[in-house]
XYZ file of C-alpha atoms in Angstrom:
708
model
C -0.314 -3.178 -0.550
C -0.369 -6.891 -1.333
C 3.159 -7.326 0.039
C 2.229 -5.559 3.266
C -0.951 -7.598 3.731
C 0.830 -10.906 3.136
C 3.643 -10.092 5.563
C 1.281 -8.854 8.266
C -0.948 -11.929 7.841
C 2.006 -14.307 8.220
C 3.253 -12.481 11.301
C -0.242 -12.440 12.792
C -0.573 -16.215 12.378
C 2.837 -16.721 13.951
C 1.863 -14.545 16.891
C -1.480 -16.325 17.123
C 0.326 -19.631 17.588
C 2.230 -18.140 20.538
C -0.986 -17.154 22.322
C -1.704 -20.842 22.968
C 1.371 -20.968 25.201
C 0.083 -18.177 27.429
C -3.718 -18.142 27.625
C -6.582 -20.528 27.089
C -10.298 -20.120 26.436
C -9.956 -17.067 24.228
C -11.722 -16.560 20.910
C -10.082 -16.890 17.513
C -10.658 -13.190 16.833
C -8.903 -12.197 20.053
C -6.007 -14.529 19.287
C -5.655 -13.096 15.801
C -5.653 -9.552 17.190
C -3.138 -10.393 19.900
C -1.146 -12.376 17.337
C -0.916 -9.431 14.946
C 0.708 -7.384 17.722
C 2.870 -10.169 19.140
C 3.974 -11.316 15.671
C 4.986 -7.839 14.550
C 6.780 -7.252 17.848
C 8.672 -10.515 17.550
C 9.660 -9.735 13.968
C 10.896 -6.296 14.987
C 13.116 -7.741 17.728
C 14.493 -10.453 15.444
C 15.142 -7.953 12.635
C 17.028 -5.722 15.039
C 19.137 -8.650 16.311
C 19.891 -10.138 12.880
C 20.649 -6.814 11.194
C 22.691 -5.627 14.167
C 24.929 -8.688 13.926
C 25.156 -8.417 10.122
C 25.604 -4.634 10.223
C 23.319 -4.155 7.228
C 19.608 -3.775 6.524
C 19.062 -5.731 3.309
C 16.323 -7.917 1.826
C 18.434 -10.974 2.681
C 18.742 -10.127 6.381
C 15.051 -9.202 6.512
C 14.007 -12.513 4.960
C 16.241 -14.415 7.375
C 14.594 -12.563 10.257
C 11.166 -13.318 8.781
C 11.958 -17.039 8.587
C 12.991 -17.023 12.258
C 9.893 -15.073 13.258
C 7.617 -17.594 11.535
C 9.012 -20.555 13.486
C 6.103 -20.472 15.992
C 3.887 -21.645 13.121
C 5.447 -25.045 13.750
C 3.350 -25.202 16.920
C 0.244 -25.455 14.746
C 1.808 -28.282 12.795
C 3.921 -30.239 15.268
C 1.897 -29.900 18.466
C -1.333 -31.934 18.259
C -2.855 -30.301 21.337
C -2.348 -26.777 20.009
C -3.420 -27.818 16.524
C -6.602 -29.305 17.951
C -7.403 -26.169 19.936
C -6.631 -23.971 16.914
C -8.972 -25.961 14.674
C -11.653 -25.827 17.342
C -11.328 -22.044 17.676
C -11.439 -21.678 13.890
C -14.556 -23.824 13.662
C -16.282 -21.770 16.352
C -15.341 -18.553 14.550
C -16.721 -19.884 11.254
C -19.862 -21.027 12.982
C -20.601 -17.504 14.153
C -20.909 -16.382 10.522
C -23.536 -18.995 9.650
C -27.266 -18.767 10.134
C -27.706 -15.022 10.055
C -30.151 -13.412 12.468
C -30.765 -9.931 13.843
C -28.251 -10.331 16.664
C -25.497 -11.397 14.292
C -26.381 -8.589 11.894
C -26.053 -6.045 14.714
C -22.707 -7.553 15.717
C -21.475 -7.408 12.122
C -22.629 -3.795 11.823
C -20.709 -2.944 14.997
C -17.437 -4.281 13.606
C -18.034 -2.811 10.150
C -18.640 0.593 11.711
C -15.291 0.592 13.512
C -13.460 -0.806 10.515
C -14.918 1.885 8.252
C -14.038 4.693 10.657
C -10.529 3.358 11.228
C -9.835 2.786 7.532
C -11.017 6.168 6.286
C -9.363 7.953 9.192
C -5.929 6.416 8.673
C -6.242 6.734 4.897
C -5.651 10.432 5.601
C -2.391 9.858 7.485
C -0.182 9.881 4.399
C -1.232 9.941 0.750
C -0.187 11.389 -2.579
C -2.094 14.031 -4.514
C -1.226 13.960 -8.240
C -0.801 17.024 -10.379
C -3.799 18.750 -11.888
C -6.011 19.089 -8.818
C -7.068 22.086 -6.776
C -4.498 21.247 -4.103
C -0.747 21.307 -4.734
C 0.584 17.923 -5.809
C 2.742 15.932 -3.448
C 2.734 13.959 -0.198
C -0.201 15.121 1.907
C -1.806 14.448 5.278
C -5.348 15.054 6.422
C -4.483 15.353 10.120
C -3.557 18.810 11.338
C -1.726 17.388 14.352
C 0.137 15.021 12.004
C 1.811 17.703 9.924
C 5.183 17.566 11.667
C 5.016 14.019 12.994
C 4.518 12.493 9.549
C 7.825 13.983 8.406
C 9.575 12.653 11.488
C 8.295 9.113 10.928
C 9.097 9.209 7.226
C 12.595 10.274 8.204
C 12.825 7.239 10.470
C 11.485 4.861 7.825
C 13.894 6.048 5.126
C 16.820 6.174 7.546
C 16.455 2.403 7.851
C 15.516 1.546 4.275
C 18.159 3.807 2.669
C 20.851 3.771 5.354
C 24.410 2.600 4.786
C 24.773 0.726 8.075
C 22.565 -0.760 10.739
C 21.482 0.666 13.034
C 21.489 4.112 11.434
C 22.488 7.287 13.202
C 19.789 9.671 14.299
C 18.624 11.052 10.913
C 17.531 14.314 12.547
C 20.774 14.950 14.431
C 23.860 13.475 12.766
C 26.463 11.868 14.983
C 24.009 10.774 17.673
C 22.448 7.382 18.247
C 18.915 6.904 16.988
C 17.550 6.075 20.445
C 13.941 7.145 19.862
C 11.622 4.073 20.104
C 11.700 3.300 16.402
C 10.266 -0.183 16.029
C 7.079 0.930 14.248
C 9.116 2.845 11.678
C 11.713 0.080 11.374
C 8.954 -2.444 10.634
C 7.576 -0.127 7.947
C 11.086 0.135 6.513
C 11.262 -3.679 6.391
C 8.202 -3.769 4.155
C 9.531 -0.903 2.017
C 12.842 -2.711 1.589
C 10.960 -5.821 0.481
C 9.140 -3.890 -2.236
C 6.100 -2.218 -0.650
C 5.128 1.438 -1.112
C 5.706 3.453 2.057
C 2.285 5.152 1.936
C 0.493 1.802 1.693
C 2.641 0.324 4.455
C 1.703 3.142 6.836
C -1.995 2.668 6.022
C -1.996 -1.118 6.414
C 0.017 -1.035 9.631
C -2.108 1.702 11.186
C -5.399 0.004 10.313
C -4.178 -3.401 11.504
C -2.882 -2.087 14.821
C -5.961 0.072 15.439
C -8.368 -2.829 14.833
C -6.244 -5.029 17.083
C -6.383 -2.306 19.740
C -10.172 -2.142 19.455
C -10.611 -5.889 19.950
C -8.007 -6.171 22.695
C -9.516 -3.259 24.649
C -12.982 -4.756 24.210
C -11.829 -8.061 25.717
C -9.871 -6.328 28.492
C -13.017 -4.454 29.504
C -15.077 -7.635 29.480
C -12.574 -9.330 31.766
C -12.395 -6.381 34.186
C -16.142 -5.753 34.444
C -17.714 -9.069 33.505
C -19.983 -7.140 31.119
C -20.146 -7.878 27.400
C -22.022 -4.620 26.834
C -19.317 -2.612 28.582
C -16.820 -4.325 26.294
C -18.745 -3.123 23.268
C -18.868 0.440 24.593
C -15.189 0.709 25.572
C -13.692 1.164 22.052
C -16.052 4.071 21.368
C -14.887 5.817 24.536
C -11.240 5.388 23.509
C -11.446 6.211 19.805
C -13.912 9.091 20.191
C -12.544 10.476 23.447
C -13.202 14.132 24.124
C -14.501 16.624 26.624
C -16.958 19.491 26.586
C -15.794 20.786 23.215
C -19.185 19.920 21.741
C -20.528 23.044 23.479
C -18.249 25.172 21.299
C -19.277 23.033 18.313
C -22.926 23.995 18.766
C -21.954 27.628 19.332
C -20.088 27.637 16.007
C -22.975 25.833 14.333
C -25.419 28.449 15.607
C -23.202 31.245 14.319
C -22.690 29.617 10.909
C -24.141 31.550 7.991
C -24.722 28.418 5.903
C -26.682 25.268 6.607
C -25.806 22.254 8.763
C -24.577 20.183 5.811
C -22.106 22.831 4.698
C -20.896 23.347 8.264
C -20.352 19.663 9.032
C -18.397 19.185 5.782
C -16.263 22.269 6.416
C -15.551 22.249 10.137
C -13.473 25.295 11.071
C -11.484 23.869 14.006
C -10.847 20.836 16.175
C -13.038 20.580 19.263
C -10.826 18.469 21.524
C -7.528 20.347 21.226
C -7.005 24.077 20.810
C -4.901 26.774 22.406
C -7.017 29.915 22.716
C -7.231 31.067 26.314
C -11.015 30.981 26.749
C -11.306 27.438 25.400
C -8.061 25.679 26.281
C -8.373 22.023 25.301
C -5.190 19.975 25.715
C -6.451 16.422 26.325
C -7.293 15.948 22.689
C -8.935 13.049 20.950
C -6.764 9.904 20.997
C -7.153 9.322 17.269
C -6.213 12.848 16.187
C -3.466 13.693 18.689
C -1.942 10.267 19.419
C -2.727 7.415 17.055
C -2.287 9.210 13.730
C 0.719 11.192 14.939
C 2.643 8.852 17.253
C 2.867 5.493 15.532
C 4.783 4.072 18.477
C 1.839 4.425 20.839
C -0.597 2.978 18.285
C 1.662 -0.084 18.187
C 2.539 -0.051 21.881
C -0.909 0.440 23.404
C -2.460 -2.877 22.311
C 0.728 -4.609 23.425
C 0.481 -2.880 26.804
C -3.200 -3.765 27.246
C -2.411 -7.416 26.518
C 0.051 -7.305 29.412
C -2.461 -5.476 31.620
C -5.058 -8.152 30.897
C -2.572 -10.772 32.024
C -1.930 -8.720 35.157
C -5.658 -8.924 35.858
C -5.491 -12.704 35.490
C -2.801 -12.838 38.151
C -4.226 -10.188 40.440
C -7.841 -11.359 40.399
C -6.885 -15.035 40.733
C -9.112 -15.704 37.790
C -6.968 -18.709 37.008
C -3.559 -20.120 37.789
C -0.451 -18.170 36.952
C 0.175 -20.243 33.862
C -1.884 -22.183 31.375
C -2.501 -25.606 32.822
C -2.205 -27.539 29.611
C 0.069 -30.246 28.307
C 1.507 -27.656 25.941
C 2.659 -25.387 28.755
C 3.971 -28.251 30.836
C 5.954 -29.662 27.938
C 7.597 -26.312 27.238
C 8.463 -25.553 30.855
C 12.235 -26.038 31.247
C 13.593 -27.497 34.458
C 15.573 -24.349 35.301
C 12.306 -22.436 35.783
C 11.797 -24.366 39.006
C 8.525 -23.163 40.435
C 8.484 -19.979 38.385
C 5.486 -20.072 36.004
C 6.067 -19.926 32.269
C 3.101 -17.705 31.317
C 4.225 -14.505 33.090
C 7.766 -15.049 31.815
C 6.587 -15.137 28.186
C 4.396 -12.079 28.762
C 7.413 -10.345 30.309
C 9.475 -11.049 27.196
C 6.808 -9.300 25.156
C 6.647 -6.360 27.576
C 10.417 -5.909 27.409
C 10.227 -5.027 23.730
C 8.445 -1.772 24.647
C 11.854 -0.128 25.057
C 12.001 0.042 21.258
C 8.231 0.194 20.664
C 7.032 2.879 23.072
C 9.137 3.626 26.134
C 6.438 5.524 28.025
C 4.156 2.490 27.793
C 6.830 0.436 29.533
C 7.160 3.132 32.199
C 3.405 2.931 32.827
C 3.602 -0.879 32.996
C 6.481 -0.653 35.458
C 4.424 1.539 37.801
C 1.338 -0.674 37.527
C 3.288 -3.899 38.094
C 5.138 -2.405 41.103
C 1.829 -1.523 42.755
C 0.260 -4.883 42.017
C 3.326 -6.747 43.246
C 3.016 -5.240 46.726
C -0.759 -5.504 46.742
C -0.649 -9.209 45.835
C 2.542 -10.531 47.379
C 1.189 -14.091 47.510
C 1.612 -14.160 43.718
C 5.288 -13.254 43.984
C 6.422 -16.106 41.747
C 4.292 -14.763 38.888
C 5.535 -11.191 39.375
C 9.164 -12.260 39.596
C 8.793 -14.459 36.528
C 7.281 -11.506 34.643
C 10.077 -9.220 35.820
C 12.792 -11.666 34.738
C 11.240 -11.984 31.287
C 10.919 -8.216 30.930
C 14.484 -7.540 32.075
C 15.886 -10.172 29.731
C 14.736 -8.131 26.740
C 14.493 -4.609 28.139
C 17.844 -4.278 29.923
C 20.067 -4.981 26.867
C 17.877 -2.697 24.739
C 18.000 0.040 27.379
C 21.771 -0.179 27.790
C 22.192 -0.004 24.020
C 19.805 2.938 23.605
C 21.279 5.174 26.330
C 24.926 4.792 25.301
C 26.011 7.366 22.749
C 22.687 9.182 22.734
C 22.452 12.971 22.488
C 19.456 13.026 24.825
C 19.863 14.920 28.088
C 17.825 12.834 30.548
C 17.823 15.624 33.154
C 15.372 17.516 30.942
C 12.787 14.763 31.342
C 12.024 15.250 35.034
C 10.860 18.111 37.196
C 7.982 19.335 39.336
C 5.096 20.680 37.280
C 1.580 20.920 38.678
C -1.540 20.474 36.594
C -0.044 18.896 33.480
C -0.736 21.394 30.642
C -3.470 23.447 32.316
C -1.424 26.658 32.043
C -3.355 29.480 33.774
C -6.609 27.528 34.003
C -8.182 26.323 37.234
C -7.194 22.685 37.785
C -10.673 21.238 38.353
C -12.300 23.254 35.582
C -9.475 22.332 33.191
C -10.012 18.611 33.710
C -13.807 18.840 33.636
C -13.707 20.867 30.417
C -11.166 18.563 28.792
C -12.658 15.207 29.800
C -16.339 15.972 30.375
C -18.132 13.060 32.052
C -15.019 10.877 32.122
C -14.085 11.353 35.780
C -17.654 11.363 37.203
C -18.490 8.223 35.198
C -15.286 6.612 36.428
C -16.298 7.026 40.066
C -19.808 5.787 39.312
C -18.402 2.692 37.613
C -16.115 1.922 40.550
C -18.973 2.288 43.002
C -21.405 0.192 40.984
C -19.008 -2.727 40.545
C -18.091 -2.701 44.220
C -21.719 -2.398 45.362
C -23.026 -5.107 43.056
C -20.344 -7.477 44.247
C -21.356 -6.732 47.839
C -25.028 -7.244 46.964
C -24.170 -10.559 45.316
C -22.391 -11.635 48.508
C -24.600 -10.310 51.311
C -23.236 -12.790 53.837
C -19.613 -11.608 53.403
C -18.290 -8.604 55.254
C -14.789 -7.352 54.468
C -13.125 -9.717 56.957
C -15.104 -12.653 55.612
C -14.101 -11.672 52.099
C -10.425 -11.828 53.029
C -10.930 -15.241 54.636
C -12.914 -16.425 51.630
C -10.069 -15.390 49.326
C -7.472 -17.257 51.366
C -9.549 -20.434 51.442
C -10.227 -20.342 47.710
C -6.854 -19.620 46.084
C -8.037 -19.244 42.522
C -11.750 -18.550 42.131
C -12.643 -17.750 38.560
C -15.518 -15.365 39.171
C -18.060 -14.502 41.795
C -21.396 -16.273 41.511
C -23.848 -14.804 39.100
C -26.370 -12.419 40.508
C -29.981 -13.431 40.750
C -32.166 -12.871 37.750
C -33.738 -9.473 37.538
C -37.562 -9.376 37.619
C -37.702 -9.085 33.832
C -35.534 -12.232 33.576
C -32.620 -10.355 32.054
C -29.446 -11.798 33.543
C -26.832 -9.535 35.076
C -23.342 -10.631 34.094
C -20.774 -11.877 36.588
C -19.346 -9.135 38.762
C -15.654 -9.316 39.751
C -14.639 -9.042 43.391
C -15.290 -5.385 44.199
C -12.409 -4.949 46.619
C -9.974 -6.608 44.214
C -11.122 -4.278 41.453
C -10.579 -1.217 43.660
C -7.044 -2.357 44.460
C -6.344 -3.139 40.807
C -7.331 0.405 39.866
C -5.019 2.064 42.399
C -1.924 2.218 40.134
C -3.957 3.824 37.356
C -5.173 6.486 39.781
C -1.541 7.005 40.779
C -0.615 7.574 37.121
C -3.114 10.445 37.024
C -1.654 11.996 40.177
C 1.947 11.491 39.068
C 1.491 13.080 35.654
C -0.223 16.069 37.236
C 2.603 16.875 39.646
C 5.759 15.720 37.827
C 7.036 16.472 34.347
C 8.128 13.243 32.615
C 9.339 14.798 29.359
C 11.051 18.031 28.250
C 7.702 19.249 26.912
C 5.073 18.906 29.641
C 2.313 17.986 27.178
C 4.202 14.769 26.431
C 3.143 13.546 29.870
C 0.087 12.374 27.945
C 2.146 9.377 26.815
C 1.887 8.073 30.396
C -1.326 9.869 31.361
C -3.188 8.060 28.603
C -2.810 4.831 30.567
C -4.783 6.353 33.428
C -7.509 6.736 30.820
C -7.042 3.193 29.475
C -7.340 1.781 33.000
C -10.444 3.902 33.589
C -12.290 3.029 30.383
C -13.657 -0.336 31.612
C -15.195 1.386 34.638
C -16.611 4.245 32.572
C -18.031 1.792 30.046
C -19.579 -0.256 32.842
C -21.346 2.811 34.260
C -22.952 3.454 30.865
C -23.782 -0.246 30.414
C -25.384 -0.397 33.871
C -27.664 2.494 33.003
C -28.651 0.806 29.758
C -29.496 -2.442 31.566
C -31.967 -0.758 33.906
C -35.648 -1.232 33.264
C -37.452 1.414 31.256
C -36.681 3.613 28.294
C -35.801 6.565 30.500
C -32.607 4.941 31.768
C -31.692 3.791 28.281
C -32.069 7.378 27.149
C -29.820 8.535 29.993
C -27.224 5.917 29.034
C -27.322 7.013 25.398
C -27.006 10.665 26.411
C -23.995 9.891 28.618
C -22.297 8.063 25.767
C -22.968 10.975 23.427
C -21.491 13.460 25.912
C -18.425 11.239 26.327
C -17.805 10.890 22.592
C -19.433 13.731 20.643
C -16.511 16.170 20.543
C -14.044 13.402 19.695
C -16.319 12.004 17.010
C -16.503 15.450 15.382
C -12.697 15.687 15.261
C -12.389 12.153 13.893
C -15.014 12.980 11.260
C -13.090 16.092 10.256
C -10.060 13.944 9.407
C -11.841 10.877 8.020
C -13.978 12.983 5.660
C -10.827 14.484 4.121
C -11.676 18.069 5.025
C -8.009 18.927 5.573
C -5.447 18.530 2.812
C -2.135 19.632 4.257
C 0.809 19.474 1.896
C 3.995 18.126 3.458
C 6.308 17.498 0.478
C 5.548 18.946 -2.955
C 6.586 17.396 -6.265
C 9.801 19.428 -6.605
C 10.832 18.383 -3.114
C 10.157 14.720 -3.951
C 12.112 14.978 -7.207
C 15.083 16.514 -5.412
C 14.965 13.775 -2.779
C 15.156 11.123 -5.511
C 18.096 12.968 -7.080
C 19.869 13.046 -3.721
C 19.483 9.271 -3.400
C 20.902 8.767 -6.881
C 23.832 11.182 -6.586
C 25.046 10.579 -3.013
C 26.236 7.712 -0.867
C 23.798 6.419 1.780
C 25.887 7.852 4.625
C 26.207 11.358 3.179
C 25.832 14.309 5.563
C 23.608 17.128 4.329
C 22.907 20.607 5.629
C 19.279 21.713 5.645
C 17.211 24.183 7.618
C 15.656 23.378 10.982
C 12.301 22.506 9.453
C 10.074 19.470 9.825
C 9.538 18.926 6.089
C 13.053 19.190 4.714
C 13.452 17.411 1.392
C 16.368 15.500 2.965
C 13.791 13.516 4.972
C 12.696 11.585 1.872
C 16.263 10.776 0.843
C 17.140 8.745 3.918
C 20.385 10.715 4.282
C 21.706 12.265 7.475
C 20.923 15.865 8.410
C 23.174 17.967 10.585
C 19.931 18.918 12.336
C 16.246 19.074 11.515
C 13.192 20.437 13.291
C 14.046 21.927 16.724
C 10.547 21.106 17.988
C 11.291 17.393 17.629
C 14.839 17.624 18.935
C 13.805 19.596 22.016
C 11.016 17.151 22.866
C 13.592 14.347 22.913
C 15.910 16.243 25.248
C 18.601 17.102 22.663
C 20.641 20.279 23.202
C 20.559 21.619 19.662
C 21.128 25.330 20.330
C 24.803 25.604 19.319
C 24.319 23.520 16.206
C 21.294 25.572 15.141
C 23.281 28.789 15.458
C 25.941 27.301 13.173
C 23.298 26.306 10.617
C 21.921 29.848 10.493
C 25.395 31.346 10.113
C 26.150 29.075 7.157
C 22.900 29.888 5.370
C 23.537 33.599 5.859
C 26.972 33.158 4.275
C 28.741 34.855 7.196
C 32.574 35.023 7.189
C 32.807 31.911 9.365
C 30.534 29.858 7.085
C 33.392 28.019 5.348
C 35.013 27.010 8.615
C 31.667 25.836 9.990
C 31.123 23.625 6.944
C 34.505 22.050 7.644
C 33.864 21.816 11.384
C 30.717 19.740 10.871
C 32.109 17.844 7.879
C 29.185 18.912 5.678
C 29.242 17.320 2.213
C 26.098 18.753 0.627
C 23.665 21.638 1.148
C 20.049 22.086 0.080
C 18.436 25.474 -0.504
C 14.670 25.466 -0.895
C 11.704 27.717 -0.062
C 11.522 25.832 3.241
C 15.012 27.016 4.187
C 14.005 30.574 3.258
C 10.978 30.333 5.509
C 13.040 28.855 8.337
C 15.465 31.777 8.297
C 12.688 34.339 7.946
C 11.283 33.209 11.299
C 14.426 34.769 12.838
C 14.348 37.805 10.520
C 17.281 36.395 8.553
C 17.819 35.869 4.817
C 19.294 33.006 2.844
C 22.464 34.166 1.044
C 22.201 32.569 -2.416
C 25.273 34.473 -3.577
C 27.413 32.638 -1.015
C 26.312 29.232 -2.347
C 26.859 30.203 -5.980
C 30.538 29.231 -5.649
C 29.550 25.593 -5.127
C 28.496 23.276 -7.967
C 24.783 22.572 -8.291
C 24.322 18.838 -8.840
C 20.508 18.797 -8.868
C 17.867 21.481 -9.361
C 14.065 21.439 -9.619
C 12.449 24.870 -9.631
C 13.530 26.657 -6.445
C 14.899 23.422 -4.974
C 18.691 23.224 -5.345
C 21.297 20.743 -4.161
C 24.936 21.811 -3.816
C 28.097 19.804 -3.330
C 30.337 21.663 -0.883
C 33.031 19.091 -0.163
C 35.362 17.035 -2.362
């Protein structure tokens, strides 16, 4: 873990230095959070470039890439203006920890609460249970939704760390390019290659990215709404998202034969995602269905929100389109002409999403297209952003789509209602999201109305004229003091906020009428950004209620927040409290994987069943094919190859010719392969494989050499 922490800290400082080239007047904590994302992203891009040129993924190439990625640290040493601002920000941050009072204690408790939840939750993502316990020993996960995804990501990590060449082929489908956005797994493989344990790397990365996401979303909400309280509420709405599942929770609690304590420590089901017809929940809690399972979105979301926050800077005319400092001016090359540097640098960062999380880039593309046409007077900023994005994204896109086995036609089609199935559309969304949509509309109305109330002398035409006369107002004047002398925070221009929200509303409509992935549920990878864009408005509605006079309204605000988060909090608790211990790879499987690494070349091709937890995953070797559920969701036509796999395992007359056809070198037979075949009422023919030499065996786990 020490290696992982040191590397992440260095990359975070390097990324922090870069933030001074893009934004000013941000806190040290925000810069460190943004820096942890930007630094890791930069390292991933540099690793890919260096290793691609070298053709190998070795400690030497990784250290060279690390040295290049740490070059921005020179800004803190060689640039007096940036160094001065950095030292000032650090001093302010230190000052906030001195002279403890009740307010600071509450603030500390807030951050400790989220850190504790995030740490214990992601500690269940991937861990090892030793022999001798009540649960079978081996690699385990505590997230039910993570059972298959963990294997997929481990396969990606070991494909890089154990692969013969760079970039590796698709480990789940030999002979095809590994075009899945793999940067999160590649970064984990970097740490593994440099000596870190893969389980600790996954934990440290997940916790770091989740905390960065919390702080970045908090600041994004503050900028959108002008409310510090809304900023504090926003992370709870994201991390504990859920719908009306708490109703079923209380029904189950009432029917429980034991007490509350026993029930809460042994929850029977998840309450934000389930498939039974009378209680269809498909939205899911973000932590349990997205962040623990899809490491790409956990990495990509904070990166995307950083870009969205910069969009707000441009769109709201909060400040100029670039940082007006000597640092920015000195770094602005002459060929930029009048194109601003800030959006260009942000665009470079956005372009990396091709390899981080492609659906996040798709959402950004839609949002930026809307905002471009809604704010044409800022065309230089939008064009500069687009040039920066294309400079990184286009080469990555061209590389990723050439030689891929993905059938892009499977990604698009008309499909109404997302994953509502036979449910009524309105009831489905109300049940799945609860107060989310009503609170969203309330938040939009309140921010618009309060801006109008703060500017009673401006009608809509006057507002347009006011905007044209004042090209870059920072914020609208503060509202008058309330009778109890509690100040109301600055309210952004209501009309601007409504326009800024339009693309997020479009994302909701789009994902409910068009299928953007082979499996319609995967629309959530874009749909989630409707939710991200809505969170500031939802949080503001709750904050507004809390700021009203009287305990009644505070009680209403608290109740609304509970309704918004209760079901999600229950599901997060179920994982974080280690109630589920789901074995993924047992000890015999792990031993066989180590034997495979020792007895085969890195590029060896192995036959295994179409299962998510094949022992081949841990070896880093290529599989002819793995889990069809993963392959189908990525648009790969695996049907013919799967039929061949089943014929070989049955030992049919054509088995020998099929082994030659696919150039199979080794075969594994394990209980997992038996189970895989049994799902099609087939049996594994051990007698057929007895003619091949067994080169490794642990219990029922055998490894055969079938070629050479």
